[in-house]
Amino acid sequence: MLLYILLCLEIAVRIAIEVRERRLTQLHGGVFAVLRLIPLVNDIVPLPENSCDPPTSLFVEKHEEGHNALHHAVLRNLMKVAFLLVAVWFLAAMVVRWNASFFEAVLWLHLVAIPFKYFFNWYCWTQEYEADAYAFKEVGQQKAKAAMHELAECEIPYSKLFASIYREHPTVALRSQRILKKVVGSRQ
Ligand SMILES: [Zn+2]
């Protein structure tokens, strides 16, 4: 019973987040917005981040170099493996110890994983900021600013709250705020 109450609560919270997002951005969420409301389905719905491919600037190259130099991919993957192991243990414990059906165990896992996903996004964001700081040091303020404009032009805008729940990348507004100490938008 508790499981289904929590799932209804999840749907209600996600509807509220979605409505808030539509109001703030004035953009339609499309079919993905509906899919994001459905438990389990929302675990696999992709979130489009860009409307076009941003050009590869020196800043972007140095940003990627920063990820490599700081071993970000390895750390991210280690964290994923750790989460996966805990998830398998959790499923096994639910089924064997608490006699839950497999389907119910998966639903519980889905709920329990929500704060972990949030934490994972936060961790990815800190990596992105670190890679930005690395690139900023390499190319300087002028090029960083120009690159932020280019990135902003291709980015689909999301609010900070929405991005923190659904995105592994911070928005360009947050990134430019962090390195340039001001929000950079598209030039239009
Ligand atoms: Zn990155």
GROMACS .gro file of N, CA, C and O in nm, residues 58-125:
model
  272
   58LEU      N    1   3.782   2.615  -2.903
   58LEU     CA    2   3.899   2.576  -2.824
   58LEU      C    3   3.858   2.552  -2.679
   58LEU      O    4   3.908   2.460  -2.613
   59PHE      N    5   3.764   2.633  -2.632
   59PHE     CA    6   3.716   2.616  -2.494
   59PHE      C    7   3.657   2.476  -2.474
   59PHE      O    8   3.687   2.409  -2.376
   60VAL      N    9   3.574   2.435  -2.571
   60VAL     CA   10   3.511   2.303  -2.561
   60VAL      C   11   3.617   2.193  -2.563
   60VAL      O   12   3.610   2.096  -2.487
   61GLU      N   13   3.717   2.211  -2.651
   61GLU     CA   14   3.827   2.112  -2.657
   61GLU      C   15   3.900   2.103  -2.524
   61GLU      O   16   3.929   1.995  -2.474
   62LYS      N   17   3.929   2.219  -2.467
   62LYS     CA   18   4.001   2.222  -2.339
   62LYS      C   19   3.914   2.167  -2.225
   62LYS      O   20   3.964   2.107  -2.131
   63HIS      N   21   3.784   2.190  -2.237
   63HIS     CA   22   3.691   2.135  -2.138
   63HIS      C   23   3.700   1.982  -2.139
   63HIS      O   24   3.712   1.920  -2.033
   64GLU      N   25   3.699   1.924  -2.259
   64GLU     CA   26   3.711   1.779  -2.271
   64GLU      C   27   3.847   1.731  -2.220
   64GLU      O   28   3.857   1.627  -2.154
   65GLU      N   29   3.951   1.808  -2.253
   65GLU     CA   30   4.086   1.775  -2.204
   65GLU      C   31   4.086   1.775  -2.051
   65GLU      O   32   4.148   1.689  -1.989
   66GLY      N   33   4.015   1.871  -1.994
   66GLY     CA   34   4.003   1.879  -1.848
   66GLY      C   35   3.939   1.753  -1.790
   66GLY      O   36   3.987   1.698  -1.690
   67HIS      N   37   3.833   1.706  -1.855
   67HIS     CA   38   3.768   1.580  -1.810
   67HIS      C   39   3.870   1.466  -1.808
   67HIS      O   40   3.875   1.387  -1.713
   68ASN      N   41   3.950   1.459  -1.915
   68ASN     CA   42   4.050   1.351  -1.924
   68ASN      C   43   4.156   1.364  -1.816
   68ASN      O   44   4.188   1.269  -1.747
   69ALA      N   45   4.211   1.487  -1.804
   69ALA     CA   46   4.320   1.510  -1.709
   69ALA      C   47   4.276   1.480  -1.566
   69ALA      O   48   4.355   1.434  -1.484
   70LEU      N   49   4.148   1.504  -1.538
   70LEU     CA   50   4.098   1.485  -1.400
   70LEU      C   51   4.032   1.347  -1.380
   70LEU      O   52   3.970   1.322  -1.277
   71HIS      N   53   4.043   1.261  -1.482
   71HIS     CA   54   3.991   1.122  -1.476
   71HIS      C   55   3.842   1.117  -1.443
   71HIS      O   56   3.796   1.033  -1.367
   72HIS      N   57   3.767   1.209  -1.500
   72HIS     CA   58   3.626   1.217  -1.466
   72HIS      C   59   3.545   1.095  -1.510
   72HIS      O   60   3.458   1.049  -1.438
   73ALA      N   61   3.575   1.046  -1.632
   73ALA     CA   62   3.497   0.933  -1.684
   73ALA      C   63   3.514   0.811  -1.595
   73ALA      O   64   3.417   0.740  -1.564
   74VAL      N   65   3.638   0.786  -1.552
   74VAL     CA   66   3.664   0.671  -1.466
   74VAL      C   67   3.585   0.683  -1.335
   74VAL      O   68   3.520   0.588  -1.291
   75LEU      N   69   3.591   0.803  -1.275
   75LEU     CA   70   3.521   0.825  -1.148
   75LEU      C   71   3.370   0.809  -1.164
   75LEU      O   72   3.303   0.748  -1.080
   76ARG      N   73   3.319   0.861  -1.274
   76ARG     CA   74   3.175   0.849  -1.300
   76ARG      C   75   3.135   0.702  -1.314
   76ARG      O   76   3.034   0.658  -1.259
   77ASN      N   77   3.218   0.629  -1.391
   77ASN     CA   78   3.185   0.488  -1.413
   77ASN      C   79   3.196   0.407  -1.285
   77ASN      O   80   3.115   0.317  -1.262
   78LEU      N   81   3.296   0.439  -1.203
   78LEU     CA   82   3.308   0.370  -1.074
   78LEU      C   83   3.183   0.391  -0.990
   78LEU      O   84   3.132   0.299  -0.927
   79MET      N   85   3.134   0.514  -0.993
   79MET     CA   86   3.014   0.545  -0.915
   79MET      C   87   2.894   0.468  -0.970
   79MET      O   88   2.812   0.417  -0.894
   80LYS      N   89   2.886   0.460  -1.103
   80LYS     CA   90   2.775   0.385  -1.164
   80LYS      C   91   2.780   0.238  -1.124
   80LYS      O   92   2.677   0.177  -1.094
   81VAL      N   93   2.902   0.180  -1.126
   81VAL     CA   94   2.916   0.039  -1.089
   81VAL      C   95   2.875   0.020  -0.943
   81VAL      O   96   2.804  -0.076  -0.909
   82ALA      N   97   2.917   0.113  -0.857
   82ALA     CA   98   2.881   0.103  -0.715
   82ALA      C   99   2.729   0.108  -0.700
   82ALA      O  100   2.670   0.026  -0.627
   83PHE      N  101   2.663   0.200  -0.771
   83PHE     CA  102   2.517   0.210  -0.764
   83PHE      C  103   2.452   0.081  -0.814
   83PHE      O  104   2.355   0.032  -0.756
   84LEU      N  105   2.509   0.028  -0.921
   84LEU     CA  106   2.452  -0.094  -0.980
   84LEU      C  107   2.460  -0.212  -0.881
   84LEU      O  108   2.364  -0.287  -0.864
   85LEU      N  109   2.575  -0.223  -0.814
   85LEU     CA  110   2.592  -0.331  -0.717
   85LEU      C  111   2.492  -0.318  -0.602
   85LEU      O  112   2.429  -0.416  -0.561
   86VAL      N  113   2.476  -0.195  -0.554
   86VAL     CA  114   2.379  -0.172  -0.446
   86VAL      C  115   2.238  -0.204  -0.495
   86VAL      O  116   2.157  -0.262  -0.422
   87ALA      N  117   2.209  -0.168  -0.620
   87ALA     CA  118   2.077  -0.194  -0.676
   87ALA      C  119   2.048  -0.344  -0.683
   87ALA      O  120   1.938  -0.390  -0.648
   88VAL      N  121   2.147  -0.421  -0.725
   88VAL     CA  122   2.129  -0.567  -0.735
   88VAL      C  123   2.108  -0.625  -0.595
   88VAL      O  124   2.017  -0.707  -0.573
   89TRP      N  125   2.190  -0.580  -0.499
   89TRP     CA  126   2.174  -0.625  -0.361
   89TRP      C  127   2.034  -0.591  -0.310
   89TRP      O  128   1.967  -0.672  -0.248
   90PHE      N  129   1.989  -0.470  -0.340
   90PHE     CA  130   1.858  -0.422  -0.294
   90PHE      C  131   1.745  -0.510  -0.351
   90PHE      O  132   1.656  -0.554  -0.278
   91LEU      N  133   1.753  -0.538  -0.481
   91LEU     CA  134   1.650  -0.622  -0.544
   91LEU      C  135   1.647  -0.760  -0.481
   91LEU      O  136   1.540  -0.814  -0.448
   92ALA      N  137   1.767  -0.818  -0.463
   92ALA     CA  138   1.776  -0.952  -0.405
   92ALA      C  139   1.719  -0.953  -0.264
   92ALA      O  140   1.642  -1.042  -0.226
   93ALA      N  141   1.754  -0.850  -0.185
   93ALA     CA  142   1.706  -0.842  -0.047
   93ALA      C  143   1.555  -0.829  -0.044
   93ALA      O  144   1.487  -0.893   0.038
   94MET      N  145   1.499  -0.748  -0.133
   94MET     CA  146   1.354  -0.728  -0.137
   94MET      C  147   1.282  -0.860  -0.166
   94MET      O  148   1.182  -0.893  -0.102
   95VAL      N  149   1.334  -0.933  -0.263
   95VAL     CA  150   1.266  -1.055  -0.306
   95VAL      C  151   1.287  -1.169  -0.204
   95VAL      O  152   1.192  -1.236  -0.163
   96VAL      N  153   1.412  -1.186  -0.159
   96VAL     CA  154   1.443  -1.300  -0.072
   96VAL      C  155   1.401  -1.275   0.073
   96VAL      O  156   1.334  -1.358   0.134
   97ARG      N  157   1.438  -1.158   0.126
   97ARG     CA  158   1.414  -1.133   0.268
   97ARG      C  159   1.273  -1.086   0.297
   97ARG      O  160   1.212  -1.122   0.395
   98TRP      N  161   1.224  -0.996   0.211
   98TRP     CA  162   1.093  -0.936   0.241
   98TRP      C  163   0.982  -0.992   0.152
   98TRP      O  164   0.872  -0.937   0.149
   99ASN      N  165   1.013  -1.097   0.080
   99ASN     CA  166   0.913  -1.166  -0.002
   99ASN      C  167   0.834  -1.075  -0.095
   99ASN      O  168   0.716  -1.099  -0.120
  100ALA      N  169   0.895  -0.972  -0.143
  100ALA     CA  170   0.827  -0.886  -0.239
  100ALA      C  171   0.830  -0.956  -0.375
  100ALA      O  172   0.918  -1.037  -0.402
  101SER      N  173   0.729  -0.924  -0.459
  101SER     CA  174   0.734  -0.977  -0.595
  101SER      C  175   0.843  -0.900  -0.669
  101SER      O  176   0.882  -0.790  -0.627
  102PHE      N  177   0.891  -0.957  -0.779
  102PHE     CA  178   1.000  -0.891  -0.850
  102PHE      C  179   0.957  -0.752  -0.899
  102PHE      O  180   1.032  -0.655  -0.889
  103PHE      N  181   0.833  -0.745  -0.947
  103PHE     CA  182   0.783  -0.618  -1.000
  103PHE      C  183   0.778  -0.511  -0.891
  103PHE      O  184   0.820  -0.397  -0.911
  104GLU      N  185   0.730  -0.552  -0.772
  104GLU     CA  186   0.726  -0.456  -0.660
  104GLU      C  187   0.866  -0.415  -0.618
  104GLU      O  188   0.890  -0.299  -0.584
  105ALA      N  189   0.957  -0.511  -0.620
  105ALA     CA  190   1.096  -0.480  -0.584
  105ALA      C  191   1.154  -0.376  -0.679
  105ALA      O  192   1.224  -0.284  -0.637
  106VAL      N  193   1.121  -0.392  -0.808
  106VAL     CA  194   1.172  -0.297  -0.908
  106VAL      C  195   1.113  -0.158  -0.883
  106VAL      O  196   1.182  -0.056  -0.891
  107LEU      N  197   0.983  -0.155  -0.849
  107LEU     CA  198   0.919  -0.025  -0.821
  107LEU      C  199   0.981   0.041  -0.698
  107LEU      O  200   1.005   0.162  -0.696
  108TRP      N  201   1.009  -0.039  -0.595
  108TRP     CA  202   1.076   0.016  -0.475
  108TRP      C  203   1.214   0.070  -0.512
  108TRP      O  204   1.255   0.176  -0.467
  109LEU      N  205   1.284  -0.008  -0.593
  109LEU     CA  206   1.418   0.036  -0.634
  109LEU      C  207   1.409   0.171  -0.707
  109LEU      O  208   1.489   0.262  -0.683
  110HIS      N  209   1.308   0.180  -0.795
  110HIS     CA  210   1.287   0.305  -0.869
  110HIS      C  211   1.271   0.423  -0.772
  110HIS      O  212   1.332   0.529  -0.791
  111LEU      N  213   1.193   0.403  -0.666
  111LEU     CA  214   1.169   0.512  -0.569
  111LEU      C  215   1.295   0.544  -0.488
  111LEU      O  216   1.333   0.660  -0.473
  112VAL      N  217   1.358   0.439  -0.439
  112VAL     CA  218   1.477   0.457  -0.355
  112VAL      C  219   1.590   0.523  -0.435
  112VAL      O  220   1.672   0.597  -0.380
  113ALA      N  221   1.591   0.496  -0.567
  113ALA     CA  222   1.702   0.547  -0.650
  113ALA      C  223   1.690   0.697  -0.678
  113ALA      O  224   1.788   0.759  -0.718
  114ILE      N  225   1.571   0.755  -0.657
  114ILE     CA  226   1.551   0.896  -0.694
  114ILE      C  227   1.653   0.989  -0.626
  114ILE      O  228   1.721   1.065  -0.695
  115PRO      N  229   1.669   0.981  -0.491
  115PRO     CA  230   1.772   1.069  -0.430
  115PRO      C  231   1.914   1.037  -0.477
  115PRO      O  232   1.997   1.128  -0.489
  116PHE      N  233   1.940   0.910  -0.507
  116PHE     CA  234   2.074   0.873  -0.556
  116PHE      C  235   2.099   0.935  -0.692
  116PHE      O  236   2.210   0.979  -0.722
  117LYS      N  237   1.996   0.938  -0.776
  117LYS     CA  238   2.010   0.999  -0.909
  117LYS      C  239   2.037   1.147  -0.896
  117LYS      O  240   2.118   1.203  -0.970
  118TYR      N  241   1.967   1.207  -0.801
  118TYR     CA  242   1.987   1.350  -0.777
  118TYR      C  243   2.131   1.375  -0.735
  118TYR      O  244   2.197   1.466  -0.785
  119PHE      N  245   2.178   1.290  -0.646
  119PHE     CA  246   2.317   1.300  -0.599
  119PHE      C  247   2.413   1.279  -0.716
  119PHE      O  248   2.513   1.351  -0.729
  120PHE      N  249   2.384   1.182  -0.802
  120PHE     CA  250   2.471   1.153  -0.917
  120PHE      C  251   2.478   1.274  -1.010
  120PHE      O  252   2.586   1.311  -1.057
  121ASN      N  253   2.362   1.336  -1.037
  121ASN     CA  254   2.361   1.457  -1.120
  121ASN      C  255   2.448   1.565  -1.057
  121ASN      O  256   2.526   1.631  -1.126
  122TRP      N  257   2.434   1.582  -0.925
  122TRP     CA  258   2.512   1.684  -0.855
  122TRP      C  259   2.662   1.654  -0.873
  122TRP      O  260   2.741   1.745  -0.899
  123TYR      N  261   2.698   1.528  -0.863
  123TYR     CA  262   2.838   1.489  -0.879
  123TYR      C  263   2.887   1.520  -1.022
  123TYR      O  264   2.996   1.573  -1.042
  124CYS      N  265   2.802   1.488  -1.121
  124CYS     CA  266   2.838   1.519  -1.260
  124CYS      C  267   2.854   1.670  -1.278
  124CYS      O  268   2.945   1.715  -1.349
  125TRP      N  269   2.767   1.746  -1.216
  125TRP     CA  270   2.775   1.892  -1.227
  125TRP      C  271   2.908   1.942  -1.173
  125TRP      O  272   2.970   2.028  -1.233
   0.00000   0.00000   0.00000
